Coordinates of C-alpha atoms in Angstrom, one line a residue:
Chain A
M466 CA -126.9 -160.9 -106.2
E467 CA -124.3 -158.6 -104.7
I468 CA -120.8 -157.3 -105.1
C469 CA -119.1 -157.4 -101.7
L470 CA -115.9 -155.7 -100.6
R471 CA -114.6 -156.9 -97.2
D472 CA -111.6 -155.1 -95.6
V473 CA -110.1 -154.5 -99.1
T474 CA -106.8 -152.9 -99.7
I475 CA -106.2 -151.5 -103.1
G476 CA -103.1 -150.3 -104.9
Y477 CA -100.4 -151.2 -107.4
G478 CA -97.7 -153.7 -106.3
R479 CA -96.4 -152.4 -103.0
A480 CA -98.0 -149.0 -103.2
V481 CA -101.2 -149.0 -101.1
I482 CA -103.7 -146.4 -102.1
L483 CA -106.7 -147.2 -99.9
R484 CA -107.2 -149.8 -97.2
G485 CA -110.0 -151.2 -95.1
L486 CA -112.7 -150.8 -97.7
D487 CA -116.1 -152.3 -96.9
M488 CA -119.1 -152.0 -99.1
T489 CA -121.9 -154.0 -100.6
I490 CA -123.6 -153.2 -103.9
R491 CA -126.8 -155.0 -104.8
T492 CA -128.6 -155.6 -108.0
G493 CA -131.4 -153.2 -108.5
E494 CA -129.5 -150.1 -107.3
V495 CA -127.5 -147.3 -108.8
F496 CA -124.3 -146.9 -106.8
C497 CA -122.2 -143.8 -107.5
L498 CA -118.5 -143.5 -106.8
L499 CA -117.3 -139.9 -106.1
G500 CA -114.0 -138.4 -105.0
P501 CA -111.4 -136.0 -106.0
N502 CA -108.8 -136.7 -108.8
G503 CA -106.0 -139.0 -107.6
V504 CA -107.8 -140.3 -104.5
G505 CA -108.0 -143.8 -105.8
K506 CA -111.4 -143.9 -107.5
T507 CA -110.1 -145.5 -110.6
T508 CA -108.0 -148.0 -108.7
L509 CA -111.1 -149.0 -106.7
F510 CA -113.1 -149.2 -109.9
K511 CA -110.6 -151.4 -111.6
T512 CA -110.3 -153.6 -108.5
M513 CA -114.0 -154.1 -108.5
L514 CA -113.8 -154.9 -112.2
N515 CA -111.3 -157.6 -111.5
L516 CA -108.7 -155.8 -113.7
L517 CA -106.5 -155.3 -110.6
K518 CA -106.1 -157.8 -107.8
P519 CA -106.9 -156.5 -104.3
L520 CA -103.8 -156.3 -102.2
G521 CA -105.7 -157.5 -99.2
G522 CA -109.2 -158.5 -98.2
S523 CA -111.7 -159.9 -100.6
V524 CA -114.0 -158.8 -103.4
T525 CA -116.8 -161.2 -104.1
V526 CA -119.5 -161.3 -106.7
D527 CA -122.4 -163.5 -105.9
G528 CA -120.4 -165.0 -103.0
R529 CA -117.5 -166.0 -105.2
D530 CA -114.1 -164.5 -104.7
T531 CA -113.1 -162.6 -107.9
R532 CA -109.6 -164.0 -107.7
T533 CA -111.0 -167.5 -108.3
L534 CA -113.1 -166.4 -111.3
T535 CA -111.9 -166.6 -114.9
N536 CA -112.3 -163.6 -117.1
R537 CA -115.0 -165.4 -118.9
E538 CA -117.0 -166.2 -115.7
F539 CA -116.6 -162.6 -114.5
A540 CA -117.7 -161.2 -117.9
R541 CA -121.0 -163.0 -117.6
M542 CA -121.7 -161.3 -114.3
V543 CA -120.3 -157.9 -114.6
G544 CA -120.3 -155.7 -117.8
Y545 CA -117.9 -152.8 -118.3
V546 CA -118.8 -149.6 -120.0
P547 CA -115.5 -147.8 -120.4
Q548 CA -115.0 -144.2 -121.3
S549 CA -115.2 -144.1 -125.1
Q550 CA -111.9 -144.0 -126.9
Q551 CA -111.0 -143.6 -130.5
L552 CA -110.4 -147.0 -132.2
P553 CA -107.7 -147.7 -134.8
F554 CA -110.0 -149.7 -136.9
A555 CA -113.4 -149.0 -138.2
Y556 CA -115.7 -151.8 -137.0
S557 CA -119.4 -151.6 -137.7
V558 CA -121.6 -150.8 -134.7
L559 CA -123.3 -154.2 -134.8
D560 CA -119.9 -155.9 -134.8
V561 CA -118.8 -153.9 -131.8
I562 CA -122.0 -154.8 -129.9
V563 CA -121.7 -158.5 -130.8
M564 CA -118.1 -158.5 -129.4
G565 CA -119.8 -158.4 -126.0
R566 CA -121.1 -161.9 -126.7
S567 CA -117.7 -163.5 -126.7
S568 CA -117.9 -164.9 -123.2
Y569 CA -120.7 -167.2 -124.5
S570 CA -118.8 -168.7 -127.4
G571 CA -115.8 -170.9 -127.9
M572 CA -112.3 -169.6 -128.4
F573 CA -112.2 -170.4 -132.1
T574 CA -115.7 -169.4 -133.1
S575 CA -117.1 -166.4 -134.7
P576 CA -120.5 -164.9 -133.5
T577 CA -123.5 -166.8 -134.6
R578 CA -126.7 -165.6 -136.2
R579 CA -128.3 -165.6 -132.7
D580 CA -125.5 -163.3 -131.4
Y581 CA -126.3 -160.9 -134.2
E582 CA -130.0 -161.1 -133.5
Y583 CA -129.3 -160.4 -129.8
G584 CA -127.2 -157.3 -131.0
D585 CA -130.2 -156.1 -133.0
E586 CA -132.5 -156.5 -130.0
L587 CA -130.1 -154.4 -127.9
L588 CA -130.0 -151.7 -130.6
E589 CA -133.7 -151.5 -130.4
R590 CA -133.9 -151.5 -126.7
L591 CA -131.4 -148.6 -126.6
N592 CA -133.3 -146.9 -129.4
I593 CA -130.2 -146.7 -131.6
S594 CA -131.1 -149.0 -134.4
K595 CA -130.2 -146.3 -136.9
L596 CA -126.6 -146.7 -135.9
R597 CA -126.6 -150.4 -136.7
D598 CA -124.5 -150.3 -139.9
K599 CA -122.5 -147.2 -139.2
L600 CA -118.8 -147.3 -138.5
Y601 CA -117.9 -147.0 -134.8
T602 CA -115.1 -144.6 -135.6
Q603 CA -117.6 -142.1 -137.2
L604 CA -120.0 -141.9 -134.2
S605 CA -120.3 -138.9 -131.9
G606 CA -119.2 -139.3 -128.3
G607 CA -122.8 -139.7 -127.1
E608 CA -123.6 -142.3 -129.7
R609 CA -120.4 -144.2 -128.8
Q610 CA -121.4 -144.3 -125.2
M611 CA -124.7 -145.8 -126.1
V612 CA -123.0 -148.5 -128.2
L613 CA -120.6 -149.3 -125.4
I614 CA -123.6 -149.7 -123.1
A615 CA -125.1 -152.1 -125.6
R616 CA -121.9 -154.0 -125.9
A617 CA -121.7 -154.4 -122.1
L618 CA -125.4 -155.5 -122.0
A619 CA -124.6 -158.1 -124.6
Q620 CA -122.7 -159.9 -121.9
E621 CA -126.1 -160.4 -120.1
P622 CA -124.5 -159.2 -116.9
Q623 CA -126.1 -158.7 -113.4
F624 CA -123.9 -155.6 -112.8
L625 CA -122.9 -152.8 -115.1
M626 CA -119.8 -150.8 -114.2
M627 CA -119.7 -147.4 -115.9
D628 CA -116.6 -145.3 -115.9
E629 CA -117.6 -141.6 -115.9
P630 CA -120.4 -142.4 -118.4
T631 CA -121.4 -138.7 -118.6
S632 CA -118.0 -137.1 -119.1
N633 CA -117.6 -135.5 -122.5
L634 CA -121.3 -135.8 -123.3
D635 CA -123.7 -132.9 -124.0
F636 CA -126.7 -132.3 -121.8
G637 CA -129.0 -134.3 -124.1
Y638 CA -126.8 -137.4 -124.0
Q639 CA -126.0 -137.0 -120.3
S640 CA -129.7 -137.3 -119.5
I641 CA -130.3 -140.1 -121.9
V642 CA -127.4 -142.1 -120.4
L643 CA -128.5 -141.4 -116.8
K644 CA -132.1 -142.2 -117.5
Y645 CA -131.1 -145.5 -119.1
A646 CA -128.9 -146.4 -116.2
I647 CA -131.8 -145.7 -113.8
S648 CA -134.2 -147.8 -115.9
L649 CA -131.7 -150.7 -115.9
A650 CA -131.5 -150.6 -112.2
Q651 CA -135.3 -150.6 -112.0
R652 CA -135.3 -153.7 -114.2
G653 CA -133.0 -155.4 -111.7
L654 CA -129.4 -154.7 -112.8
G655 CA -126.9 -153.3 -110.4
V656 CA -125.3 -150.2 -111.8
I657 CA -122.0 -148.8 -110.5
M658 CA -120.7 -145.6 -111.9
T659 CA -117.9 -143.2 -111.2
T660 CA -118.7 -139.5 -111.8
H661 CA -117.4 -136.1 -111.1
N662 CA -120.8 -134.5 -110.9
P663 CA -122.6 -134.9 -107.6
V664 CA -125.8 -133.7 -109.3
H665 CA -125.8 -136.9 -111.3
A666 CA -125.6 -138.9 -108.1
F667 CA -128.6 -137.1 -106.7
Q668 CA -130.5 -137.7 -110.0
C669 CA -129.8 -141.4 -109.9
N670 CA -131.4 -141.4 -106.4
G671 CA -129.2 -144.3 -105.2
R672 CA -126.4 -144.8 -102.8
V673 CA -123.1 -143.0 -103.0
A674 CA -119.6 -143.7 -101.9
L675 CA -117.7 -140.4 -101.4
I676 CA -114.0 -141.0 -101.1
M677 CA -113.1 -137.9 -99.0
D678 CA -109.4 -138.8 -98.4
D679 CA -107.4 -142.0 -98.0
E680 CA -108.8 -142.6 -94.5
H681 CA -112.3 -141.4 -94.8
I682 CA -115.1 -142.8 -97.0
E683 CA -118.8 -141.9 -96.6
I684 CA -121.3 -144.4 -97.9
G685 CA -125.0 -143.9 -98.0
P686 CA -128.0 -142.2 -99.8
A687 CA -127.0 -139.2 -101.9
E688 CA -128.8 -136.7 -99.7
A689 CA -127.1 -138.0 -96.6
V690 CA -123.6 -138.1 -98.0
L691 CA -123.3 -135.3 -100.5
T692 CA -123.9 -132.6 -98.0
A693 CA -122.3 -129.1 -98.4
R694 CA -120.0 -129.9 -95.5
N695 CA -118.8 -133.3 -96.8
L696 CA -118.3 -132.0 -100.3
S697 CA -116.5 -128.8 -99.1
E698 CA -114.2 -130.9 -97.0
T699 CA -113.5 -133.4 -99.8
Y700 CA -112.7 -130.9 -102.5
R701 CA -111.3 -128.2 -100.1
I702 CA -113.4 -125.5 -101.6
P703 CA -116.7 -124.0 -100.6
I704 CA -119.6 -125.9 -102.1
V705 CA -123.3 -125.4 -101.7
S706 CA -125.5 -128.5 -101.8
E707 CA -129.2 -128.6 -101.0
M708 CA -132.5 -129.7 -102.4
V709 CA -134.5 -126.7 -103.7
E710 CA -138.2 -126.3 -104.7
L711 CA -138.5 -125.0 -108.1
G712 CA -141.8 -125.0 -110.1
G713 CA -143.2 -127.7 -107.9
R714 CA -140.1 -130.0 -108.3
R715 CA -137.5 -130.9 -105.8
L716 CA -134.1 -130.3 -107.6
P717 CA -130.6 -130.8 -106.3
L718 CA -128.6 -127.6 -106.2
C719 CA -125.0 -128.5 -105.9
Q720 CA -122.1 -126.5 -107.1
P721 CA -118.8 -124.8 -106.0
V722 CA -119.0 -121.2 -104.9
L723 CA -116.4 -119.2 -106.8
G724 CA -114.6 -116.3 -105.1
Chain B
M804 CA -138.6 -159.1 -127.9
A805 CA -138.8 -156.9 -130.9
K806 CA -138.3 -158.5 -134.3
P807 CA -136.2 -157.0 -137.1
A808 CA -138.3 -154.5 -139.0
D809 CA -138.2 -156.5 -142.2
G810 CA -139.4 -159.7 -140.6
G811 CA -139.3 -162.8 -142.9
N812 CA -136.5 -165.3 -142.9
L813 CA -135.0 -164.7 -146.3
K814 CA -134.7 -161.0 -145.7
S815 CA -133.4 -161.2 -142.2
D816 CA -130.8 -163.7 -143.4
R817 CA -129.5 -161.0 -145.6
R818 CA -129.4 -158.7 -142.6
Y819 CA -126.7 -160.8 -141.0
S820 CA -124.6 -161.7 -144.0
N821 CA -121.8 -159.4 -145.2
T822 CA -122.3 -159.5 -148.9
R823 CA -119.4 -157.2 -149.5
G824 CA -117.1 -159.5 -147.5
A825 CA -118.3 -162.7 -149.4
V826 CA -118.0 -161.0 -152.8
A827 CA -114.5 -159.7 -152.0
I828 CA -113.3 -163.2 -150.9
T829 CA -114.6 -164.7 -154.1
A830 CA -113.2 -161.9 -156.2
W831 CA -109.8 -162.2 -154.6
A832 CA -109.8 -166.0 -155.0
G833 CA -110.5 -165.3 -158.7
V834 CA -107.7 -162.7 -158.9
L835 CA -105.2 -165.2 -157.3
L836 CA -106.2 -167.9 -159.7
V837 CA -105.8 -165.6 -162.7
A838 CA -102.5 -164.3 -161.4
L839 CA -101.3 -167.9 -161.0
V840 CA -102.2 -168.8 -164.6
V841 CA -100.8 -165.6 -166.0
S842 CA -97.6 -166.1 -164.0
L843 CA -97.3 -169.6 -165.4
T844 CA -97.0 -168.2 -168.9
M845 CA -94.8 -165.2 -167.9
G846 CA -91.0 -165.2 -167.5
R847 CA -87.9 -164.6 -169.6
Y848 CA -88.9 -167.9 -171.3
G849 CA -92.5 -167.1 -172.2
I850 CA -94.9 -170.1 -172.4
P851 CA -98.1 -169.4 -174.5
V852 CA -101.3 -170.5 -172.9
G853 CA -101.8 -173.1 -175.7
T854 CA -98.4 -174.7 -174.9
L855 CA -99.2 -174.5 -171.2
G856 CA -102.3 -176.6 -171.8
T857 CA -100.3 -179.2 -173.8
L858 CA -97.7 -179.4 -171.1
L859 CA -100.2 -179.8 -168.3
R860 CA -101.9 -182.5 -170.2
L861 CA -98.6 -184.3 -170.8
R862 CA -97.8 -184.1 -167.1
A863 CA -101.2 -185.4 -166.2
S864 CA -100.7 -188.4 -168.5
G865 CA -97.2 -189.0 -167.1
A866 CA -95.6 -188.5 -170.5
V867 CA -92.4 -186.5 -171.2
P868 CA -92.3 -184.4 -174.4
T869 CA -90.0 -185.7 -177.1
D870 CA -89.8 -182.4 -179.0
T871 CA -86.7 -180.4 -177.8
A872 CA -88.4 -177.0 -177.6
L873 CA -91.3 -178.5 -175.8
L874 CA -89.0 -180.4 -173.4
Q875 CA -87.2 -177.2 -172.5
A876 CA -90.6 -175.5 -171.8
Y877 CA -91.6 -178.6 -169.8
N878 CA -88.5 -178.5 -167.7
I879 CA -88.7 -174.7 -167.0
L880 CA -92.4 -175.0 -166.1
F881 CA -92.2 -178.0 -163.8
L882 CA -88.7 -177.7 -162.4
V883 CA -88.4 -174.0 -162.0
R884 CA -91.5 -171.9 -162.5
I885 CA -94.2 -173.8 -160.7
P886 CA -92.3 -174.3 -157.4
R887 CA -91.2 -170.6 -157.5
L888 CA -94.8 -169.4 -158.0
F889 CA -96.1 -171.5 -155.2
L890 CA -93.2 -170.3 -153.0
S891 CA -93.9 -166.6 -153.8
A892 CA -97.7 -167.0 -153.4
L893 CA -97.4 -168.7 -150.0
T894 CA -94.9 -166.1 -148.9
G895 CA -97.2 -163.2 -149.9
A896 CA -100.1 -164.8 -148.1
A897 CA -98.1 -165.6 -145.0
L898 CA -96.7 -162.0 -144.7
A899 CA -100.0 -160.3 -145.4
L900 CA -101.8 -162.5 -142.8
S901 CA -99.0 -161.8 -140.2
G902 CA -99.3 -158.1 -140.9
A903 CA -103.1 -158.1 -140.5
A904 CA -102.8 -159.9 -137.2
Y905 CA -100.0 -157.7 -135.9
Q906 CA -101.8 -154.5 -136.8
N907 CA -104.7 -155.7 -134.7
I908 CA -102.8 -156.8 -131.6
F909 CA -100.7 -153.7 -131.6
R910 CA -103.7 -151.6 -132.3
N911 CA -102.0 -149.7 -135.0
P912 CA -102.4 -149.8 -138.8
M913 CA -98.8 -148.7 -139.3
V914 CA -97.4 -152.0 -137.9
S915 CA -95.7 -154.5 -140.2
P916 CA -94.7 -158.1 -139.3
D917 CA -91.0 -156.9 -138.9
I918 CA -91.8 -154.8 -135.8
L919 CA -90.5 -157.2 -133.3
G920 CA -87.2 -157.8 -135.1
V921 CA -87.9 -161.1 -137.0
T922 CA -86.6 -159.9 -140.4
T923 CA -83.5 -158.2 -139.0
G924 CA -82.8 -161.3 -136.9
A925 CA -83.1 -163.5 -139.9
G926 CA -80.8 -161.2 -141.8
V927 CA -78.2 -161.5 -139.2
G928 CA -78.5 -165.3 -139.2
A929 CA -78.2 -165.5 -143.0
A930 CA -75.3 -163.0 -143.0
V931 CA -73.4 -165.0 -140.4
G932 CA -74.1 -168.2 -142.3
I933 CA -72.8 -166.7 -145.5
L934 CA -69.8 -165.3 -143.7
I935 CA -68.7 -168.7 -142.4
S936 CA -69.5 -170.3 -145.8
A937 CA -72.2 -172.5 -144.4
S938 CA -74.3 -174.6 -146.8
T939 CA -77.6 -173.2 -148.0
F940 CA -79.4 -175.5 -145.6
F941 CA -77.6 -174.0 -142.7
I942 CA -78.0 -170.5 -143.9
H943 CA -81.7 -171.1 -143.8
V944 CA -81.5 -172.7 -140.4
F945 CA -79.4 -169.8 -139.0
A946 CA -81.8 -167.2 -140.5
F947 CA -84.8 -169.0 -139.1
G948 CA -83.2 -169.5 -135.7
L949 CA -82.1 -165.9 -135.3
G950 CA -85.4 -164.5 -136.6
L951 CA -87.2 -166.5 -134.0
G952 CA -84.6 -165.7 -131.4
A953 CA -84.9 -162.0 -132.0
V954 CA -88.6 -162.1 -131.3
L955 CA -88.3 -164.4 -128.3
L956 CA -85.7 -162.0 -126.9
V957 CA -88.1 -159.1 -127.3
M958 CA -90.9 -161.0 -125.6
L959 CA -88.6 -162.0 -122.7
V960 CA -87.2 -158.5 -122.1
A961 CA -90.7 -156.9 -122.5
R962 CA -92.0 -159.4 -119.9
L963 CA -89.3 -158.6 -117.5
V964 CA -89.7 -154.9 -118.0
S965 CA -93.5 -154.7 -117.7
K966 CA -93.8 -157.4 -115.0
D967 CA -97.4 -158.5 -114.6
R968 CA -98.7 -155.7 -116.7
A969 CA -99.0 -156.7 -120.4
N970 CA -98.0 -153.7 -122.3
T971 CA -97.9 -153.5 -126.0
V972 CA -96.0 -150.2 -125.9
V973 CA -93.2 -151.9 -124.0
L974 CA -93.2 -154.7 -126.5
V975 CA -92.9 -152.3 -129.5
L976 CA -90.2 -150.3 -127.8
T977 CA -88.2 -153.4 -127.0
G978 CA -88.7 -154.5 -130.6
M979 CA -87.2 -151.2 -131.7
V980 CA -84.2 -151.7 -129.5
V981 CA -83.6 -155.3 -130.5
N982 CA -84.1 -154.3 -134.2
A983 CA -81.4 -151.6 -133.8
L984 CA -79.1 -154.1 -132.1
F985 CA -79.4 -156.7 -134.8
Q986 CA -79.1 -154.0 -137.4
A987 CA -75.7 -153.1 -135.9
V988 CA -74.6 -156.8 -135.9
L989 CA -75.7 -157.0 -139.5
S990 CA -73.7 -153.9 -140.4
F991 CA -70.7 -155.4 -138.6
T992 CA -70.9 -158.7 -140.6
K993 CA -71.1 -156.6 -143.8
Y994 CA -68.1 -154.6 -142.6
V995 CA -66.0 -157.7 -142.0
A996 CA -67.3 -159.6 -145.1
D997 CA -65.0 -160.2 -148.1
T998 CA -66.1 -157.4 -150.5
S999 CA -65.7 -159.4 -153.7
T1000 CA -67.5 -162.6 -152.7
K1001 CA -69.4 -162.5 -149.4
L1002 CA -70.7 -158.9 -149.3
P1003 CA -72.6 -159.1 -152.6
E1004 CA -74.1 -162.4 -151.5
I1005 CA -75.2 -160.9 -148.1
T1006 CA -76.6 -157.8 -149.9
F1007 CA -78.5 -159.8 -152.4
W1008 CA -80.0 -162.0 -149.7
L1009 CA -81.1 -158.9 -147.8
M1010 CA -83.0 -157.7 -150.8
G1011 CA -85.1 -160.8 -150.9
S1012 CA -85.6 -163.2 -153.9
F1013 CA -87.4 -166.4 -154.8
A1014 CA -84.8 -167.2 -157.4
K1015 CA -82.6 -169.5 -155.3
S1016 CA -85.1 -171.2 -153.1
G1017 CA -87.8 -172.0 -155.7
N1018 CA -87.8 -175.8 -155.3
Y1019 CA -90.4 -178.4 -154.3
A1020 CA -88.7 -179.1 -151.0
N1021 CA -89.0 -175.5 -149.9
V1022 CA -92.6 -175.3 -151.2
R1023 CA -93.5 -178.3 -149.1
L1024 CA -91.8 -176.9 -146.1
L1025 CA -93.5 -173.5 -146.4
A1026 CA -96.8 -175.1 -147.1
V1027 CA -96.6 -177.1 -143.8
V1028 CA -95.4 -174.1 -141.9
F1029 CA -98.3 -172.1 -143.4
V1030 CA -100.9 -174.5 -142.2
V1031 CA -99.3 -174.7 -138.7
G1032 CA -98.9 -170.9 -138.4
A1033 CA -101.9 -169.6 -140.2
L1034 CA -104.6 -172.0 -138.9
P1035 CA -104.5 -170.7 -135.3
L1036 CA -104.6 -167.1 -136.6
Y1037 CA -107.4 -167.9 -138.9
L1038 CA -109.5 -169.6 -136.2
L1039 CA -108.8 -166.9 -133.7
R1040 CA -109.6 -164.1 -136.1
W1041 CA -112.9 -163.0 -134.5
R1042 CA -111.3 -162.8 -131.0
I1043 CA -108.3 -160.9 -132.4
N1044 CA -110.7 -158.2 -133.4
I1045 CA -111.6 -157.6 -129.8
L1046 CA -108.0 -156.9 -128.8
S1047 CA -108.2 -153.6 -130.8
F1048 CA -110.2 -152.3 -127.8
G1049 CA -107.2 -152.8 -125.5
D1050 CA -106.4 -155.3 -122.8
E1051 CA -108.7 -154.0 -120.1
E1052 CA -111.8 -154.0 -122.3
S1053 CA -110.9 -157.4 -123.8
R1054 CA -110.6 -158.8 -120.3
A1055 CA -113.8 -157.3 -119.3
M1056 CA -115.4 -159.0 -122.3
G1057 CA -114.1 -162.4 -121.0
L1058 CA -111.0 -162.8 -123.1
N1059 CA -107.4 -163.5 -122.0
P1060 CA -105.7 -160.9 -124.2
R1061 CA -102.2 -161.8 -123.2
Q1062 CA -102.7 -165.4 -124.2
I1063 CA -104.2 -164.5 -127.5
R1064 CA -101.4 -162.0 -128.1
T1065 CA -98.7 -164.6 -127.4
V1066 CA -100.3 -167.1 -129.8
V1067 CA -100.5 -164.4 -132.5
I1068 CA -96.9 -163.4 -132.0
L1069 CA -95.6 -166.9 -132.1
C1070 CA -97.7 -167.9 -135.2
S1071 CA -96.8 -164.7 -137.1
T1072 CA -93.1 -165.1 -136.2
L1073 CA -93.1 -168.7 -137.3
L1074 CA -94.6 -167.6 -140.7
T1075 CA -92.4 -164.5 -141.1
A1076 CA -89.2 -166.2 -140.0
T1077 CA -89.7 -169.1 -142.4
C1078 CA -90.4 -166.8 -145.3
A1079 CA -87.4 -164.6 -144.4
S1080 CA -85.1 -167.6 -144.1
L1081 CA -86.2 -169.0 -147.5
C1082 CA -86.6 -165.8 -149.4
G1083 CA -84.8 -163.1 -147.6
S1084 CA -86.2 -159.8 -146.4
I1085 CA -89.3 -158.9 -148.2
Q1086 CA -91.0 -155.7 -146.9
W1087 CA -94.2 -153.8 -147.5
V1088 CA -96.4 -156.8 -148.3
G1089 CA -97.3 -157.2 -144.6
L1090 CA -98.1 -153.5 -144.3
I1091 CA -100.1 -152.6 -147.4
I1092 CA -102.0 -155.7 -148.3
P1093 CA -104.0 -155.6 -145.0
H1094 CA -104.7 -151.9 -145.7
I1095 CA -106.1 -152.6 -149.1
A1096 CA -108.1 -155.5 -147.7
R1097 CA -109.5 -153.3 -145.0
L1098 CA -110.6 -150.7 -147.5
M1099 CA -112.5 -153.4 -149.4
V1100 CA -114.1 -155.5 -146.6
G1101 CA -113.9 -153.3 -143.5
A1102 CA -112.0 -154.0 -140.3
N1103 CA -113.7 -157.3 -139.3
N1104 CA -111.0 -160.0 -139.4
K1105 CA -113.6 -162.5 -140.3
Y1106 CA -113.3 -161.2 -143.8
L1107 CA -110.1 -159.2 -143.5
F1108 CA -107.9 -162.3 -142.9
P1109 CA -109.0 -164.4 -145.9
V1110 CA -108.8 -161.4 -148.2
S1111 CA -105.3 -160.6 -146.9
I1112 CA -104.2 -164.2 -147.5
L1113 CA -105.6 -164.2 -151.1
G1114 CA -104.5 -160.6 -151.9
G1115 CA -101.0 -161.1 -150.4
G1116 CA -100.6 -164.3 -152.6
A1117 CA -101.7 -162.5 -155.7
F1118 CA -99.7 -159.4 -155.1
M1119 CA -96.5 -161.4 -154.5
L1120 CA -97.1 -163.4 -157.7
V1121 CA -97.5 -160.3 -159.8
V1122 CA -94.5 -158.5 -158.3
D1123 CA -92.3 -161.6 -158.8
D1124 CA -93.5 -161.8 -162.4
F1125 CA -91.8 -158.5 -162.9
A1126 CA -88.7 -159.6 -160.9
R1127 CA -88.5 -162.8 -163.1
T1128 CA -89.1 -161.1 -166.4
I1129 CA -86.9 -158.1 -166.2
P1130 CA -83.5 -159.0 -167.6
G1131 CA -80.9 -159.5 -164.8
E1132 CA -83.5 -160.7 -162.3
L1133 CA -84.4 -157.8 -160.0
P1134 CA -84.6 -158.6 -156.2
V1135 CA -88.2 -158.9 -155.4
G1136 CA -87.8 -157.1 -152.1
V1137 CA -86.8 -154.0 -154.0
L1138 CA -89.8 -154.2 -156.3
T1139 CA -92.3 -154.6 -153.4
A1140 CA -91.0 -151.3 -152.0
F1141 CA -91.1 -149.7 -155.5
V1142 CA -94.7 -150.8 -155.9
G1143 CA -95.7 -150.7 -152.3
A1144 CA -94.6 -147.2 -151.3
P1145 CA -96.6 -145.2 -154.0
L1146 CA -99.5 -147.5 -153.5
F1147 CA -99.5 -146.8 -149.8
I1148 CA -99.4 -143.1 -150.3
Y1149 CA -102.3 -143.4 -152.7
M1150 CA -104.2 -145.4 -150.1
L1151 CA -103.6 -142.7 -147.5
F1152 CA -105.2 -140.1 -149.8
R1153 CA -108.1 -142.3 -150.7
G1154 CA -108.9 -144.1 -147.5
K1155 CA -108.6 -141.7 -144.7
K1156 CA -112.2 -142.1 -143.5
E1157 CA -112.2 -145.9 -143.4
L1158 CA -108.7 -146.4 -142.0
F1159 CA -108.5 -143.9 -139.2

């Protein structure tokens, strides 16, 4: 299955932000979206998520134009992992995860026993069963991120769209989340994530779309796209980016050079 | 796939049932029943439980008491007290349910059913009705019409302002504006009202009371409206939960948040406008009862809605018991604030963790 963008124009109302976008994301890969603040990354992300309509061109999922899909149909194909936010009401973790099942039940129904069992399965798969009966509002940022991943997976999607899944997380949770995203891709899911950290794109070892400015987007494997030159040009500061040998491992070294 | 650690059917059944929720629903059903029986005996004309039994048996057999004292009790019970109790219980239930649903769709536990102007609108309708010396029936109709009208105006303006983006903040802001506007109209009607006849009537109406509208016709009307308005809310209660994550996440989970929000607003407005037109402006119930319910059964509407309905009914009965019993008949809307405000502050102290 693939998500296809063909000559897509994105923006709000009459304000065009990016035009002529062409990309294809397939199941089984991790696809990272990078770019400076304000370049249109979020707009692109929301357009792919069918939260915004493309102003031109077409976005298709599995060959079907997203404009013709109902929210329900879309939810069964693409799951959304938002940046975690504080909630006004204290739902239990299991309830939050089971909310992801709503595209499989009728308007007037509550989740069934099977939905809850599915939620428990996901808790175990993500190794967070101990959170099951806790209140979502009392979780740490990292725990919340894991619960939101579980909720999106409860939709049984082919694609997972993660909005800066590692922002606000400590090193431990950053690596847990990234490793899980990679393992999902290996099991056949398509994972699309926005990030501000190029190292994470290297670590995911997938393809990258680097939005350099409103006319120029580089798409390809991380090592080909996230070069020192491209990154320096994108962010307008000197950046080093190369693979280094350290203790027998090849590690990405990628950071801005200050002063 | 992995099985739940405790295996076996009986145990895993328990894993998926919310005992706390089921217990709370049963307990509140009990409280409501007790409140109803106690309320039957209470009033300026007290009816002892024994007499109550006799009267109910008489009624069941279709006989009318011959004893004068008993006949007086019989008339008070069946002509005045029972319709009033049902009216107040239904009102409490309707307001608490509307409040619970509103708090969810506006993602804010501080929201009450009045936020989009329904009560102020109804107040203007009633005040105008009183001003032009309309009959009680038309006062109710005006109150209902303007209550509904205020909310529809808010929805229309909010839709025009926010275009295709559904924005609850715009809705709340528009609600504030329309509330202020209707408040001004209300002040104006009070200003021009005759101070010896009309103004007291308007003021009394605004404080809310079940004294005037406690008859069987109104009970029947409110009961029908309750079914029409509460049933969709009750059936949608699980989906309404999801709206607390906001529109984008709700859509990504396959919902149509705008559609659900419209249904919630229309149903809640129907309930609140009917209550306001029959009983005047009764505040606080819609705010605090959902809070108390949330402390008891958690945030999940599956349990929150039924507990709010039962708790709202019981609370209103008890508050109206005081209103009825205190000499001079206190307006119930005043009492709900007297009881509600301290209770709310207590809740803020106690419930921080679970509420916010």
